[in-house]
Short mmCIF file of C-alpha atoms (C1' of nucleotides) in Angstrom, two decimals:
data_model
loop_
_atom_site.label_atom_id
_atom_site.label_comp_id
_atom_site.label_asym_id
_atom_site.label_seq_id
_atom_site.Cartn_x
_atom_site.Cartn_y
_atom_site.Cartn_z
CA UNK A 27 113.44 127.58 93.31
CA UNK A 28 115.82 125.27 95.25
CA UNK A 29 114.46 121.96 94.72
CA UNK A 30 111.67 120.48 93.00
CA UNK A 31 109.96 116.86 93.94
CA UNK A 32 109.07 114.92 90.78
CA UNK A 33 105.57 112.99 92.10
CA UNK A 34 105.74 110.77 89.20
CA UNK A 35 108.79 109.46 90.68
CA UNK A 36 107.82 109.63 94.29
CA UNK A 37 107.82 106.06 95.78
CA UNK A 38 104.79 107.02 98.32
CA UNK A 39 102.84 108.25 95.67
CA UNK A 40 103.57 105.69 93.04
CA UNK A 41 102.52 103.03 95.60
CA UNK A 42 99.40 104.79 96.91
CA UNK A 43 98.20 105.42 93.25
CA UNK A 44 98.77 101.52 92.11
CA UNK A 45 97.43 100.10 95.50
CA UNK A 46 94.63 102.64 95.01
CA UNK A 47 93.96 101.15 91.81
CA UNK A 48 94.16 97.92 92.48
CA UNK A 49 92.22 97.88 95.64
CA UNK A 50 89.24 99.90 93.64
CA UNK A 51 89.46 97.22 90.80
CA UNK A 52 88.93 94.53 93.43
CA UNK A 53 85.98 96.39 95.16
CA UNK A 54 84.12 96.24 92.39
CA UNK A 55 84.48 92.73 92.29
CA UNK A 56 82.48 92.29 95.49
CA UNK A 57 80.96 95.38 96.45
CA UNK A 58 77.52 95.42 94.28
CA UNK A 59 77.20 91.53 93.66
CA UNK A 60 77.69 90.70 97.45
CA UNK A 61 76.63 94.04 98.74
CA UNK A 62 80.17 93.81 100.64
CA UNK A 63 82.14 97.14 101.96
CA UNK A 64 86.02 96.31 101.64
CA UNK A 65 85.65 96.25 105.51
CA UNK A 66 83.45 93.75 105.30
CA UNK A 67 85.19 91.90 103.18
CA UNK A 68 88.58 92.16 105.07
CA UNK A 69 86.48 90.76 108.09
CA UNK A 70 85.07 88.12 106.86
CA UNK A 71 88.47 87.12 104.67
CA UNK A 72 90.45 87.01 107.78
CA UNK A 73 87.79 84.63 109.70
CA UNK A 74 87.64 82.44 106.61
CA UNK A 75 91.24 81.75 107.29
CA UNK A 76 90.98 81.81 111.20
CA UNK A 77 87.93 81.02 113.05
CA UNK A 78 87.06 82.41 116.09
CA UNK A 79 89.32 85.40 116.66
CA UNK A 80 88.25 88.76 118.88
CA UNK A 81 86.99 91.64 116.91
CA UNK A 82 90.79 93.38 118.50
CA UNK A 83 92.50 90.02 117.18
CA UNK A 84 90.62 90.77 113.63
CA UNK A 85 92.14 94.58 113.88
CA UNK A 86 95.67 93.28 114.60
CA UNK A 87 95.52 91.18 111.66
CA UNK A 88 94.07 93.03 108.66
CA UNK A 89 95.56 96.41 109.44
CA UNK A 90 92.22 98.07 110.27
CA UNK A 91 91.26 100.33 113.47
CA UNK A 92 89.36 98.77 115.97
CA UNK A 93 86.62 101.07 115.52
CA UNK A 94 86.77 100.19 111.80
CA UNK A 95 86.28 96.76 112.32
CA UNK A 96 83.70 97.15 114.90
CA UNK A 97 81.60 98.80 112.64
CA UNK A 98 81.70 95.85 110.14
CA UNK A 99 80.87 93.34 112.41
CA UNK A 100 78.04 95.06 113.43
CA UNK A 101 76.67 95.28 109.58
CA UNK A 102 77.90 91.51 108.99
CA UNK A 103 76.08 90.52 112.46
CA UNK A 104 72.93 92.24 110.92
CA UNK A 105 72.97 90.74 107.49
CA UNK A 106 73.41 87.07 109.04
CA UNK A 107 77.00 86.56 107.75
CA UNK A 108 78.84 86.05 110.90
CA UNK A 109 78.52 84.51 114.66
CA UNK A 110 79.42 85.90 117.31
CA UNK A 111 79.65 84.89 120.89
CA UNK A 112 81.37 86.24 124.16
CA UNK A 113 84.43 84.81 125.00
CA UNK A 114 84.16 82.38 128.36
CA UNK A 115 86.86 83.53 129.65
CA UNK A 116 86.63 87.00 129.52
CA UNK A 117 83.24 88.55 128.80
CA UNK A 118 84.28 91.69 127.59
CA UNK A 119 85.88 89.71 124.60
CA UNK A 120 83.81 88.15 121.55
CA UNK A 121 84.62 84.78 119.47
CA UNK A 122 83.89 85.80 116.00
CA UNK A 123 83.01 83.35 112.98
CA UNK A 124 81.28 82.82 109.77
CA UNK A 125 77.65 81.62 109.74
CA UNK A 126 76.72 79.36 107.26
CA UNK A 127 75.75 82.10 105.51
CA UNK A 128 78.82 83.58 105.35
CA UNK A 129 80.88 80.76 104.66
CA UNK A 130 78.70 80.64 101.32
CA UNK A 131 79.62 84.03 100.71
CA UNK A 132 83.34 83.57 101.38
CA UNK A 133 83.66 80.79 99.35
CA UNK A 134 82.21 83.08 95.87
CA UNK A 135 84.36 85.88 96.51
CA UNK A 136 87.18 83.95 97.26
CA UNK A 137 87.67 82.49 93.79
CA UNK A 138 87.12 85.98 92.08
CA UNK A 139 89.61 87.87 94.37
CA UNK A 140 92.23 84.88 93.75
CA UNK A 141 91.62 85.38 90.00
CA UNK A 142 92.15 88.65 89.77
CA UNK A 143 95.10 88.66 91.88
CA UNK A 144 96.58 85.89 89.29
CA UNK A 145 95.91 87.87 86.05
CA UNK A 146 97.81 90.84 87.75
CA UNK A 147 100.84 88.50 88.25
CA UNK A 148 100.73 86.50 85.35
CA UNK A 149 102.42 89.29 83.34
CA UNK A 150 105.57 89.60 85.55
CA UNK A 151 108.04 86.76 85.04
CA UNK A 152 108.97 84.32 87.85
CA UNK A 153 111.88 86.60 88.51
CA UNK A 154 109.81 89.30 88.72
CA UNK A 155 107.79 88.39 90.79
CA UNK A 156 110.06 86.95 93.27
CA UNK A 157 111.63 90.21 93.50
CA UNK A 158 108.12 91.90 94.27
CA UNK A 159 107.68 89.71 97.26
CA UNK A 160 111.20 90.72 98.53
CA UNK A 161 110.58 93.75 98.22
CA UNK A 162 107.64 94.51 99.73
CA UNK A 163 108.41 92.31 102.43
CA UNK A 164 111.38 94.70 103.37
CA UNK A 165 109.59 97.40 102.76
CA UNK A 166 106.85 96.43 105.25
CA UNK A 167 109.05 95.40 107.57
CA UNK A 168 111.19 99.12 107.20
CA UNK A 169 107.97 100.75 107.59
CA UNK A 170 107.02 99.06 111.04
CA UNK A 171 110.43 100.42 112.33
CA UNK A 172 110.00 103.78 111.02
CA UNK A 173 106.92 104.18 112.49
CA UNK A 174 106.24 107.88 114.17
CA UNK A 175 105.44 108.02 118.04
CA UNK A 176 101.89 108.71 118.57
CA UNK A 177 101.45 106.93 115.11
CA UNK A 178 98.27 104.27 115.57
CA UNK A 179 100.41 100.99 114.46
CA UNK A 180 97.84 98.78 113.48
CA UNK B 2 86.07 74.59 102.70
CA UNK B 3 87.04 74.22 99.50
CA UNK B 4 89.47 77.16 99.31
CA UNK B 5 90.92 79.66 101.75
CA UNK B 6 92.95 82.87 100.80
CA UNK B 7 95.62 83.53 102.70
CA UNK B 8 95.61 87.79 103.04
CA UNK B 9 98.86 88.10 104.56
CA UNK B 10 100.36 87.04 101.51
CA UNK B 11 97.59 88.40 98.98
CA UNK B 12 99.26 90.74 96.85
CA UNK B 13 96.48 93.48 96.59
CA UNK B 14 96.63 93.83 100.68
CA UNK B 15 99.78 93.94 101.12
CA UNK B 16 100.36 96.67 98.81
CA UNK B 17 97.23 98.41 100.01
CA UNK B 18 98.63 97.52 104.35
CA UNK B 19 102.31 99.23 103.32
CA UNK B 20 101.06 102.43 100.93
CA UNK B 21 98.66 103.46 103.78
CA UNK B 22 100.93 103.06 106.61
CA UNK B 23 103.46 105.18 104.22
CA UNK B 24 101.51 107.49 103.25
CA UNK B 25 99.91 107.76 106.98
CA UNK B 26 103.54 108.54 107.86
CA UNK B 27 104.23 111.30 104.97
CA UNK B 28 101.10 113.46 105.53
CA UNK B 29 101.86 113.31 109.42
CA UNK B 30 105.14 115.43 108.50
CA UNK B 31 103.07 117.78 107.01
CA UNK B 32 99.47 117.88 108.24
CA UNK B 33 99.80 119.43 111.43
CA UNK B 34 103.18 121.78 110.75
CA UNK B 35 101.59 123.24 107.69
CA UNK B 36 98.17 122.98 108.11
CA UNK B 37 98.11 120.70 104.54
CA UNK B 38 96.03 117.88 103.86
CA UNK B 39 97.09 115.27 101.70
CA UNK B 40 94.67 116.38 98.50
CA UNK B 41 95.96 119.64 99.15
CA UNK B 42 99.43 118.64 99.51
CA UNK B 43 99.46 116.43 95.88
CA UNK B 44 97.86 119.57 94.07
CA UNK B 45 100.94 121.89 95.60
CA UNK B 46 103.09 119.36 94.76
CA UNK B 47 102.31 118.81 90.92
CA UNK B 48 102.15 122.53 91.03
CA UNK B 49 105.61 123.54 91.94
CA UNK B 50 106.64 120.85 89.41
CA UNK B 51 105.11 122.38 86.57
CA UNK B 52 103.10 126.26 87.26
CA UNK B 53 100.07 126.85 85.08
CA UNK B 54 97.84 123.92 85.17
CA UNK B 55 93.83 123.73 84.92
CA UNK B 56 92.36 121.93 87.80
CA UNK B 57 91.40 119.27 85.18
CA UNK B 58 95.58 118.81 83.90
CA UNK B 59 95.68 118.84 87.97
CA UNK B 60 93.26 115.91 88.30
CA UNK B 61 95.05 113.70 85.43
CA UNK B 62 98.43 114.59 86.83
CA UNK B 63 97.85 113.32 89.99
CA UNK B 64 95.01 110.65 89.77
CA UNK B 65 92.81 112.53 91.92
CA UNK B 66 89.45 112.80 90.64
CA UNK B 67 87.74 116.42 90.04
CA UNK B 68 86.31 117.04 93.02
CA UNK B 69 88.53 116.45 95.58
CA UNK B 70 91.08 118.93 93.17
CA UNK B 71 87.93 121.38 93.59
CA UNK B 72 88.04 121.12 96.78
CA UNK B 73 91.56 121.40 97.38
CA UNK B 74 92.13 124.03 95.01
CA UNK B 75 89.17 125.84 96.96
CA UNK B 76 91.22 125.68 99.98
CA UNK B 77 94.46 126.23 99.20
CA UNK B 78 93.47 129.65 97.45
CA UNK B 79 91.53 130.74 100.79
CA UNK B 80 94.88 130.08 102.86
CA UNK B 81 96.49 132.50 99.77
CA UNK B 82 98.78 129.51 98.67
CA UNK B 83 97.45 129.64 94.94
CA UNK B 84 96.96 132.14 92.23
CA UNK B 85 94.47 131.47 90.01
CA UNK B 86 93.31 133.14 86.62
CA UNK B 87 91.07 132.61 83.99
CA UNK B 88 92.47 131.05 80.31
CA UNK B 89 92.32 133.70 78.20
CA UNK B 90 91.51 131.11 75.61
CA UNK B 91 88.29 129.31 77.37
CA UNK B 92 86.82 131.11 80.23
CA UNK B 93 85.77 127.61 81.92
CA UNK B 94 89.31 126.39 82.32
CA UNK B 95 91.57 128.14 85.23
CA UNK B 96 95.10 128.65 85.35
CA UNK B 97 96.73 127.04 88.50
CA UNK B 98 100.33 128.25 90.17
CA UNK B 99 101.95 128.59 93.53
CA UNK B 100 101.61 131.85 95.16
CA UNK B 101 104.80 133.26 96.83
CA UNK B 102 103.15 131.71 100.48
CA UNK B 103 102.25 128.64 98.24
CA UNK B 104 106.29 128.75 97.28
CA UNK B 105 107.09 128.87 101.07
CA UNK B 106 105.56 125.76 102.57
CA UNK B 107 106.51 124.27 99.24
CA UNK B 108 110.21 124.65 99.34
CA UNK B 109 109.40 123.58 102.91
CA UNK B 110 107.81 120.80 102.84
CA UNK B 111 109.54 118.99 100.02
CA UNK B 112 113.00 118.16 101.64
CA UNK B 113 111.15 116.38 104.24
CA UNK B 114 109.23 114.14 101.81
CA UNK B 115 112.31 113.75 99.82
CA UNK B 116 114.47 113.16 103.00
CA UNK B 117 111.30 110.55 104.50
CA UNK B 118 111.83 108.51 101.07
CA UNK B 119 115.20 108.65 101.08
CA UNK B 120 114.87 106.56 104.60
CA UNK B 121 112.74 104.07 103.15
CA UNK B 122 114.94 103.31 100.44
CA UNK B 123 118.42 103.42 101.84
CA UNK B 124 117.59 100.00 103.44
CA UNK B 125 116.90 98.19 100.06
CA UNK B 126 120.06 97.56 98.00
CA UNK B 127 120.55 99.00 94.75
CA UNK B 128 119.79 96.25 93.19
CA UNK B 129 116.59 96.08 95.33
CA UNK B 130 115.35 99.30 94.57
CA UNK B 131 115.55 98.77 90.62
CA UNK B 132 113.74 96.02 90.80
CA UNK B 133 111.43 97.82 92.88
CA UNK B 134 111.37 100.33 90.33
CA UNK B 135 110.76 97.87 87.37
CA UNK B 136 108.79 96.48 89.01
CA UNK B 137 106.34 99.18 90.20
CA UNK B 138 106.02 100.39 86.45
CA UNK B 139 105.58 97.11 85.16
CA UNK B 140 101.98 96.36 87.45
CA UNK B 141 101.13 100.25 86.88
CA UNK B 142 101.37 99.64 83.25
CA UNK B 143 99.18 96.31 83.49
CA UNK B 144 95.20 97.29 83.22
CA UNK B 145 93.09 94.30 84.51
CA UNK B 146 89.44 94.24 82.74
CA UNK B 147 87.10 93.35 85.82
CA UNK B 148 83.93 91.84 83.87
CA UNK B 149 80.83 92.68 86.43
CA UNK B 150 78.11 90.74 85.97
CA UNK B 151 75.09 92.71 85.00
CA UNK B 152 76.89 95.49 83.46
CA UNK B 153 77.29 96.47 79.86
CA UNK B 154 80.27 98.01 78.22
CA UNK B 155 79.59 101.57 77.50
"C1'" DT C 6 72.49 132.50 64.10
"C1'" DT C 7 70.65 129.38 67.47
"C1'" DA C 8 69.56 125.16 69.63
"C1'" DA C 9 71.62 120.77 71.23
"C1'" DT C 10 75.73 118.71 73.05
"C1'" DT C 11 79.89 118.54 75.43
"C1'" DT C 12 83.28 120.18 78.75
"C1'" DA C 13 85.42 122.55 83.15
"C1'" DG C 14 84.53 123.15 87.43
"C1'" DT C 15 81.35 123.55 91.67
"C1'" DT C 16 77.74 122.21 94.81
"C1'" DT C 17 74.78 118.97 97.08
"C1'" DC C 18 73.81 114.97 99.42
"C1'" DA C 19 74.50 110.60 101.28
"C1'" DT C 20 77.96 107.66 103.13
"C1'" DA C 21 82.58 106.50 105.03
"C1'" DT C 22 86.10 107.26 108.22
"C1'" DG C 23 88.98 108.69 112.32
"C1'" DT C 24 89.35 110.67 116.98
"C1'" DA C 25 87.77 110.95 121.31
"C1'" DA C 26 84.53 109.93 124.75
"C1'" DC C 27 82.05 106.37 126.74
"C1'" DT C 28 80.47 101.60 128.81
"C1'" DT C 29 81.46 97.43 130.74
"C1'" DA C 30 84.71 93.89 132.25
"C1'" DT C 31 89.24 92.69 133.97
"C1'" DT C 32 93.50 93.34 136.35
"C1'" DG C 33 96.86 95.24 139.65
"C1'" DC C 34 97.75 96.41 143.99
"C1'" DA C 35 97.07 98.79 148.47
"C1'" DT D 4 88.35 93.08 149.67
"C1'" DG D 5 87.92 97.49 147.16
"C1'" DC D 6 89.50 101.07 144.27
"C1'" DA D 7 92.41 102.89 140.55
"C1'" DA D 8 94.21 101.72 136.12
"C1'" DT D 9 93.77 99.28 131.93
"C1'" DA D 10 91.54 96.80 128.06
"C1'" DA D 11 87.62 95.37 124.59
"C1'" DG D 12 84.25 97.22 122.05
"C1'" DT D 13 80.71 100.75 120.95
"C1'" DT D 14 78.84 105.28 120.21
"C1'" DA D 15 78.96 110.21 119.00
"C1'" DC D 16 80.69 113.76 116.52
"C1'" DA D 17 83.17 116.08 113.20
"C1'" DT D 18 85.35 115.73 108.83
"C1'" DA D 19 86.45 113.42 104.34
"C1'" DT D 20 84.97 111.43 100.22
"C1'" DG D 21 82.43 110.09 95.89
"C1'" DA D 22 78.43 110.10 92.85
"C1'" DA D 23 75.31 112.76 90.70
"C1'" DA D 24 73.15 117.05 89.81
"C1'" DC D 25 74.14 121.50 88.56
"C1'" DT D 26 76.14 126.11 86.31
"C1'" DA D 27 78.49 128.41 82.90
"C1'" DA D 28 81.27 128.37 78.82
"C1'" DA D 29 82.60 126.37 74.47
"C1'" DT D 30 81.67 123.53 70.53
"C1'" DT D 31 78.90 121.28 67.05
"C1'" DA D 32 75.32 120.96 63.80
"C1'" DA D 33 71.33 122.60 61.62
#
DNA sequence: TTAATTTAGTTTCATATGTAACTTATTGCA
DNA sequence: TGCAATAAGTTACATATGAAACTAAATTAA
């Protein structure tokens, strides 16, 4: 046998399994007491921070497929969370926000997402942590380069 | 509003945005050349880095959960890439390994993971990529208790 | 022993997800 | 203008995934 790949040590698969974790961790946060898909969630935490964006303008932004995001607008539409309009300028185009309703929503989950990302870091020092957001940032911005052709970059 | 999360710098989707666009770009080395999907690929993987595991030492190994090794396992022995037997010390358990076609793709398939990460990481400086390191093991080792409301400890 | 319990692995079923095809609106250009 | 090409979003279809039920074997306890 020529070569052998240790996974343990593999830096795709060490990410994917923490960020796996993680992401699961925070589901559960949101998913049974707000009856909120991570979708959804994305969604709706990307209009809490910008108003009025187009469904394609929500994709761009939280990394999800258009189809994707489609999908949770239509069950966020249907359980009164957000408002949607078509855009005056171009009517093929929507203006997405948060009703009321899902304002009150945001602003529970929020709070609990925030907390949980704080008792993660709390355990790294300063330096630590400083050297995570370095990182990743590099990382992120590698991986946009390296992207394959024919690759969906979104 | 009282409080807004920003998700472009929200720890949990950033590390969920980077490991899927990574490992997006991993299984598309492999998917369509060798027919491999990524469940399939992690239980070849952990195989050819130690021969002779149950499905269950499988599922541990790689933090997949039972069924999707089932399933995978299933596969992989119809395409004749895995030999499996029976423990002659509990009939329930198998007895996982490569076959000699399983040893193929796998000798094949690993330089171009290894040679993929080694991309990634010869843009971060040494000193990045210990930190990175450290830093990886350190939030892997941390274990956040998510108290949801309405649910008892078992 | 043998009946109850636990464990390894598989199957079933309901849901989630991605690709491609589709619909409608806009744009480019002859 | 008017017609082809493109873009925003949705729908359809096929496949992937996870939870729970299930089967068979091993273990425990009576």
């Amino acid at each position: 046998m020529d070569k052998t790949l240790i996974l343990q040590d593999f830096l795709p698969y060490r990410l994917s399994v923490l960020s796996n974790r993680i992401s699961r961790s925070i589901a559960q946060l949101y998913e049974k007491q707000f009856r909120l898909t991570m979708p959804e969630w994305r969604v709706m935490a990307i209009l809490g921070e910008k108003s009025g964006l187009s469904a394609g303008q929500v994709a761009d932004r939280t990394a999800m497929d258009k189809v994707a995001v489609s999908r949770a607008v239509a069950s966020l539409m249907a359980a009164g969370r957000l408002d949607r309009k078509t855009a005056s300028d171009d009517r093929r185009r929507s203006v997405l926000s948060l009703s009321k309703k899902g304002k009150d929503v945001y602003a529970k989950v929020v709070p609990l997402a925030c907390d949980y990302e704080a008792r993660l870091i709390e355990r790294l020092s300063p330096l630590d942590r400083r050297n995570l957001d370095v990182v990743l940032s590099k990382l992120t911005e590698i991986q946009i380069k390296t992207a394959v052709p024919g690759e969906t970059t979104r």
